[in-house]
Amino acid sequence: MKTLLLLLLATSLLAMAKSPEPVAPTRSTELFQAEDLSGFTTWLEGIGGKNDNGVFSIKNGVIHVSGMGRGYVGPKQAYKDYHLTVEYKWGKKTDGGKYVRNSGLLIHATGPDGNSGDKWMASVECQLAQGCEGDPIVIRGADSVGKTIPVTVTSDTLKARDNRTRWNPGGQPTKWFGRQFWWALHDPDFKEMLDTRGRWDLASPLGEWTKIEAICVGGRIAIKVNDVTVNEAYDVFPAGGRILFQNEGHEVFFRNAILQPAKK
């Protein structure tokens, strides 16, 4: 009997560690309608699911990320085949360093919480760091038994004079994991210093709201910054998952997170 109980407990814990099955939205939904974060998951490196010191909070439809530590906040439900629009704005706090403010939108997040370095989940990150807004980054992690979750994207690319890979429609198909696709007009002379901009950056000026869109249909992702498409990827794995808002040591606000069915 004791062996059976242990087996049932192990099976239950394994089920809890799995990601929820992604669902396609059938109508437009505002993700930040709640008055508290009881319907959200929060995660902090070294702490886990406890929202210590109020690192994450929600008020009047705005999520505030204080910038303490590393981690994420997001709805517990997983999604696929959607068009997500969200706006973000930087706060005052930085990580104390000399480099750009940093955060991200993690889409198609899958597996147990904190499965990538105890900070993130296996996912495709839509980069929000200054000068790199809208760049996809592949984040791999481990499932509940320690096996690598093989997050992968493919994009049409070219190599710029800084030897970095840029999105280039009709270019060389490039399968990618563990690195970043820069957007087509990423400034090759950009030094990634705090509160500086590339010559062709599309993000709003510091202190103003920037709109980000992620359009996910099947195995394809398109990313827009302030209504301009800056990156596209295909043969994306996984093709659905949770939507998470990243805490990467810099204060940031998120609002107007609208999830709606994607046009196929």
Short mmCIF file of C-alpha atoms in Angstrom, two decimals:
data_model
loop_
_atom_site.label_atom_id
_atom_site.label_comp_id
_atom_site.label_asym_id
_atom_site.label_seq_id
_atom_site.Cartn_x
_atom_site.Cartn_y
_atom_site.Cartn_z
CA MET A 1 0.00 0.00 0.00
CA LYS A 2 2.84 2.39 0.90
CA THR A 3 4.51 1.75 -2.47
CA LEU A 4 1.24 2.45 -4.28
CA LEU A 5 0.76 5.73 -2.39
CA LEU A 6 4.30 6.83 -3.24
CA LEU A 7 3.70 5.98 -6.90
CA LEU A 8 0.47 7.96 -6.94
CA LEU A 9 2.20 10.92 -5.29
CA ALA A 10 5.03 10.83 -7.82
CA THR A 11 2.55 10.67 -10.69
CA SER A 12 0.62 13.61 -9.24
CA LEU A 13 3.77 15.72 -8.84
CA LEU A 14 4.84 14.90 -12.39
CA ALA A 15 1.44 16.00 -13.71
CA MET A 16 1.69 19.24 -11.76
CA ALA A 17 5.08 19.94 -13.34
CA LYS A 18 3.70 19.70 -16.86
CA SER A 19 2.53 22.78 -18.73
CA PRO A 20 -1.20 23.27 -19.28
CA GLU A 21 -2.45 22.34 -22.73
CA PRO A 22 -2.42 25.43 -25.00
CA VAL A 23 -5.82 26.71 -26.10
CA ALA A 24 -6.66 29.06 -28.95
CA PRO A 25 -8.54 32.19 -27.82
CA THR A 26 -12.01 32.52 -29.29
CA ARG A 27 -12.54 36.19 -28.43
CA SER A 28 -10.59 39.27 -27.47
CA THR A 29 -9.51 39.21 -23.81
CA GLU A 30 -7.74 41.74 -21.59
CA LEU A 31 -5.17 39.75 -19.61
CA PHE A 32 -4.73 42.34 -16.84
CA GLN A 33 -8.32 42.73 -15.64
CA ALA A 34 -7.70 41.12 -12.25
CA GLU A 35 -7.38 43.08 -9.02
CA ASP A 36 -4.61 40.79 -7.74
CA LEU A 37 -2.19 38.16 -9.04
CA SER A 38 -4.07 35.10 -7.75
CA GLY A 39 -4.71 33.96 -11.33
CA PHE A 40 -1.07 34.43 -12.31
CA THR A 41 2.14 32.53 -11.76
CA THR A 42 5.11 34.41 -10.36
CA TRP A 43 8.67 33.12 -10.21
CA LEU A 44 11.90 34.48 -8.75
CA GLU A 45 15.35 32.97 -8.96
CA GLY A 46 16.32 31.28 -5.69
CA ILE A 47 12.84 31.82 -4.23
CA GLY A 48 10.46 30.05 -6.58
CA GLY A 49 6.79 30.89 -6.69
CA LYS A 50 6.71 33.24 -3.69
CA ASN A 51 6.24 36.89 -4.65
CA ASP A 52 8.53 38.15 -1.90
CA ASN A 53 8.77 41.92 -1.34
CA GLY A 54 5.99 42.56 -3.86
CA VAL A 55 8.33 42.29 -6.85
CA PHE A 56 5.24 41.83 -9.02
CA SER A 57 1.99 43.73 -8.54
CA ILE A 58 -1.09 44.70 -10.52
CA LYS A 59 -3.23 47.82 -10.18
CA ASN A 60 -5.74 49.45 -12.53
CA GLY A 61 -4.81 47.14 -15.39
CA VAL A 62 -1.06 47.73 -15.11
CA ILE A 63 1.48 45.12 -14.02
CA HIS A 64 4.46 46.57 -12.20
CA VAL A 65 7.75 44.67 -12.15
CA SER A 66 10.02 46.22 -9.53
CA GLY A 67 13.23 44.88 -11.04
CA MET A 68 14.41 43.08 -7.91
CA GLY A 69 15.98 39.73 -8.82
CA ARG A 70 15.27 37.68 -11.94
CA GLY A 71 12.09 35.86 -12.90
CA TYR A 72 8.67 36.36 -14.48
CA VAL A 73 4.94 36.81 -14.03
CA GLY A 74 2.16 35.62 -16.30
CA PRO A 75 -1.23 33.92 -16.66
CA LYS A 76 -1.38 30.26 -15.71
CA GLN A 77 -3.16 29.27 -18.94
CA ALA A 78 -1.16 28.37 -22.07
CA TYR A 79 -2.20 29.65 -25.51
CA LYS A 80 -1.70 29.01 -29.23
CA ASP A 81 -2.85 30.66 -32.46
CA TYR A 82 -3.21 34.16 -31.04
CA HIS A 83 -2.47 37.82 -31.63
CA LEU A 84 -1.07 39.41 -28.49
CA THR A 85 -0.70 43.17 -28.09
CA VAL A 86 0.92 44.68 -25.01
CA GLU A 87 2.50 48.00 -24.10
CA TYR A 88 5.50 48.48 -21.82
CA LYS A 89 7.31 51.43 -20.26
CA TRP A 90 10.54 51.59 -18.28
CA GLY A 91 10.52 52.69 -14.64
CA LYS A 92 13.33 54.39 -12.75
CA LYS A 93 15.19 51.42 -11.27
CA THR A 94 18.00 49.75 -13.22
CA ASP A 95 20.30 46.91 -12.22
CA GLY A 96 23.00 49.44 -11.39
CA GLY A 97 25.09 48.58 -14.43
CA LYS A 98 26.14 50.61 -17.45
CA TYR A 99 24.34 48.56 -20.07
CA VAL A 100 20.83 48.82 -21.53
CA ARG A 101 17.60 48.32 -19.65
CA ASN A 102 16.43 44.77 -20.18
CA SER A 103 13.21 42.79 -20.05
CA GLY A 104 11.31 40.51 -22.38
CA LEU A 105 8.06 38.88 -23.36
CA LEU A 106 8.38 35.09 -23.11
CA ILE A 107 5.99 33.28 -25.45
CA HIS A 108 5.33 29.57 -25.94
CA ALA A 109 6.77 29.00 -22.45
CA THR A 110 6.61 25.33 -21.56
CA GLY A 111 7.68 22.83 -18.93
CA PRO A 112 8.05 23.28 -15.16
CA ASP A 113 8.42 26.74 -13.68
CA GLY A 114 11.99 28.02 -13.58
CA ASN A 115 13.22 25.23 -15.84
CA SER A 116 15.86 27.41 -17.50
CA GLY A 117 18.55 28.35 -15.00
CA ASP A 118 16.00 28.78 -12.20
CA LYS A 119 15.10 32.11 -13.82
CA TRP A 120 12.99 31.56 -16.94
CA MET A 121 11.04 28.83 -18.71
CA ALA A 122 11.89 27.17 -22.01
CA SER A 123 10.36 29.65 -24.46
CA VAL A 124 10.88 32.07 -27.31
CA GLU A 125 11.74 35.45 -25.89
CA CYS A 126 10.61 38.59 -27.64
CA GLN A 127 13.45 40.84 -26.53
CA LEU A 128 12.57 44.23 -25.03
CA ALA A 129 16.12 45.36 -24.21
CA GLN A 130 16.92 48.87 -25.43
CA GLY A 131 18.14 48.79 -29.02
CA CYS A 132 17.07 45.16 -29.53
CA GLU A 133 13.28 45.46 -29.25
CA GLY A 134 11.44 42.65 -30.99
CA ASP A 135 14.41 40.32 -31.46
CA PRO A 136 13.56 36.64 -30.82
CA ILE A 137 15.84 34.70 -28.47
CA VAL A 138 15.55 30.94 -28.09
CA ILE A 139 15.59 29.85 -24.44
CA ARG A 140 15.95 26.14 -23.81
CA GLY A 141 15.23 24.45 -20.50
CA ALA A 142 14.56 21.03 -19.02
CA ASP A 143 11.36 19.08 -18.56
CA SER A 144 10.26 17.40 -15.33
CA VAL A 145 12.69 14.49 -15.82
CA GLY A 146 15.64 16.68 -16.81
CA LYS A 147 15.40 16.20 -20.57
CA THR A 148 16.14 19.25 -22.73
CA ILE A 149 13.09 21.01 -24.14
CA PRO A 150 14.32 21.60 -27.72
CA VAL A 151 12.96 25.08 -28.39
CA THR A 152 13.85 25.99 -31.99
CA VAL A 153 12.98 28.64 -34.57
CA THR A 154 13.93 29.19 -38.19
CA SER A 155 14.19 32.56 -39.89
CA ASP A 156 15.36 34.00 -43.20
CA THR A 157 18.57 35.89 -42.48
CA LEU A 158 21.73 37.61 -43.61
CA LYS A 159 24.98 38.48 -41.84
CA ALA A 160 25.60 42.21 -41.35
CA ARG A 161 29.02 43.85 -41.16
CA ASP A 162 29.06 43.35 -37.38
CA ASN A 163 28.77 39.59 -38.10
CA ARG A 164 25.41 39.42 -36.35
CA THR A 165 22.48 37.60 -37.93
CA ARG A 166 19.66 39.85 -39.13
CA TRP A 167 16.13 38.98 -40.19
CA ASN A 168 16.01 39.32 -43.98
CA PRO A 169 12.82 38.17 -45.73
CA GLY A 170 13.79 35.80 -48.54
CA GLY A 171 17.30 35.40 -47.14
CA GLN A 172 19.17 32.32 -45.99
CA PRO A 173 16.92 29.97 -43.95
CA THR A 174 18.65 29.63 -40.59
CA LYS A 175 17.63 27.23 -37.83
CA TRP A 176 18.37 28.76 -34.47
CA PHE A 177 18.57 27.84 -30.83
CA GLY A 178 20.36 29.46 -27.92
CA ARG A 179 21.03 32.74 -29.71
CA GLN A 180 19.31 35.84 -31.06
CA PHE A 181 18.04 37.07 -34.42
CA TRP A 182 18.53 40.83 -34.62
CA TRP A 183 15.91 42.84 -36.48
CA ALA A 184 16.65 43.93 -40.03
CA LEU A 185 17.73 47.50 -39.19
CA HIS A 186 19.59 46.85 -35.94
CA ASP A 187 22.32 49.49 -35.82
CA PRO A 188 25.70 47.72 -36.23
CA ASP A 189 27.36 50.58 -34.34
CA PHE A 190 25.03 50.37 -31.33
CA LYS A 191 27.08 49.89 -28.13
CA GLU A 192 24.22 48.77 -25.84
CA MET A 193 24.88 51.46 -23.24
CA LEU A 194 22.18 52.51 -20.77
CA ASP A 195 19.41 54.67 -22.24
CA THR A 196 20.99 54.96 -25.70
CA ARG A 197 19.30 54.16 -29.01
CA GLY A 198 20.23 52.77 -32.37
CA ARG A 199 19.82 55.11 -35.33
CA TRP A 200 16.74 53.32 -36.66
CA ASP A 201 15.15 52.08 -33.44
CA LEU A 202 11.36 51.94 -33.38
CA ALA A 203 10.74 51.93 -29.63
CA SER A 204 9.19 55.01 -28.06
CA PRO A 205 11.43 57.49 -26.18
CA LEU A 206 12.33 56.66 -22.58
CA GLY A 207 9.36 57.26 -20.28
CA GLU A 208 6.77 56.61 -23.01
CA TRP A 209 4.80 53.45 -23.80
CA THR A 210 5.99 51.12 -26.58
CA LYS A 211 3.57 48.71 -28.26
CA ILE A 212 4.67 45.13 -28.92
CA GLU A 213 2.70 42.56 -30.90
CA ALA A 214 3.29 38.82 -31.20
CA ILE A 215 1.22 37.13 -33.90
CA CYS A 216 1.47 33.36 -33.51
CA VAL A 217 -0.19 31.02 -36.03
CA GLY A 218 0.78 27.36 -36.02
CA GLY A 219 4.56 27.24 -36.18
CA ARG A 220 4.98 30.87 -37.25
CA ILE A 221 5.68 33.99 -35.20
CA ALA A 222 5.67 37.62 -36.37
CA ILE A 223 6.76 40.42 -34.05
CA LYS A 224 5.85 44.09 -34.39
CA VAL A 225 7.19 47.14 -32.58
CA ASN A 226 4.95 50.22 -32.73
CA ASP A 227 3.06 48.73 -35.71
CA VAL A 228 6.17 47.81 -37.75
CA THR A 229 7.08 44.15 -38.37
CA VAL A 230 10.65 43.66 -37.15
CA ASN A 231 11.07 39.88 -37.13
CA GLU A 232 9.45 36.71 -38.39
CA ALA A 233 10.19 33.07 -37.66
CA TYR A 234 8.76 29.75 -38.81
CA ASP A 235 9.08 26.04 -37.95
CA VAL A 236 8.80 27.20 -34.34
CA PHE A 237 8.84 24.55 -31.61
CA PRO A 238 6.84 24.47 -29.45
CA ALA A 239 3.95 26.11 -31.28
CA GLY A 240 2.15 27.21 -28.13
CA GLY A 241 2.63 27.74 -24.42
CA ARG A 242 2.32 30.25 -21.63
CA ILE A 243 2.81 34.02 -21.97
CA LEU A 244 5.21 35.48 -19.40
CA PHE A 245 6.43 38.98 -18.63
CA GLN A 246 10.07 39.01 -17.66
CA ASN A 247 11.84 40.52 -14.67
CA GLU A 248 15.49 41.02 -15.59
CA GLY A 249 16.72 43.45 -12.97
CA HIS A 250 15.11 46.61 -14.38
CA GLU A 251 11.85 48.24 -13.34
CA VAL A 252 9.19 47.99 -16.04
CA PHE A 253 5.43 48.45 -16.40
CA PHE A 254 3.09 46.48 -18.69
CA ARG A 255 -0.46 47.45 -19.69
CA ASN A 256 -3.14 46.89 -22.36
CA ALA A 257 -2.32 43.21 -22.80
CA ILE A 258 -4.96 42.16 -25.33
CA LEU A 259 -5.14 38.53 -26.45
CA GLN A 260 -7.30 37.81 -29.49
CA PRO A 261 -7.68 35.06 -32.09
CA ALA A 262 -5.06 35.20 -34.83
CA LYS A 263 -6.16 35.61 -38.41
CA LYS A 264 -5.07 32.48 -40.29
#
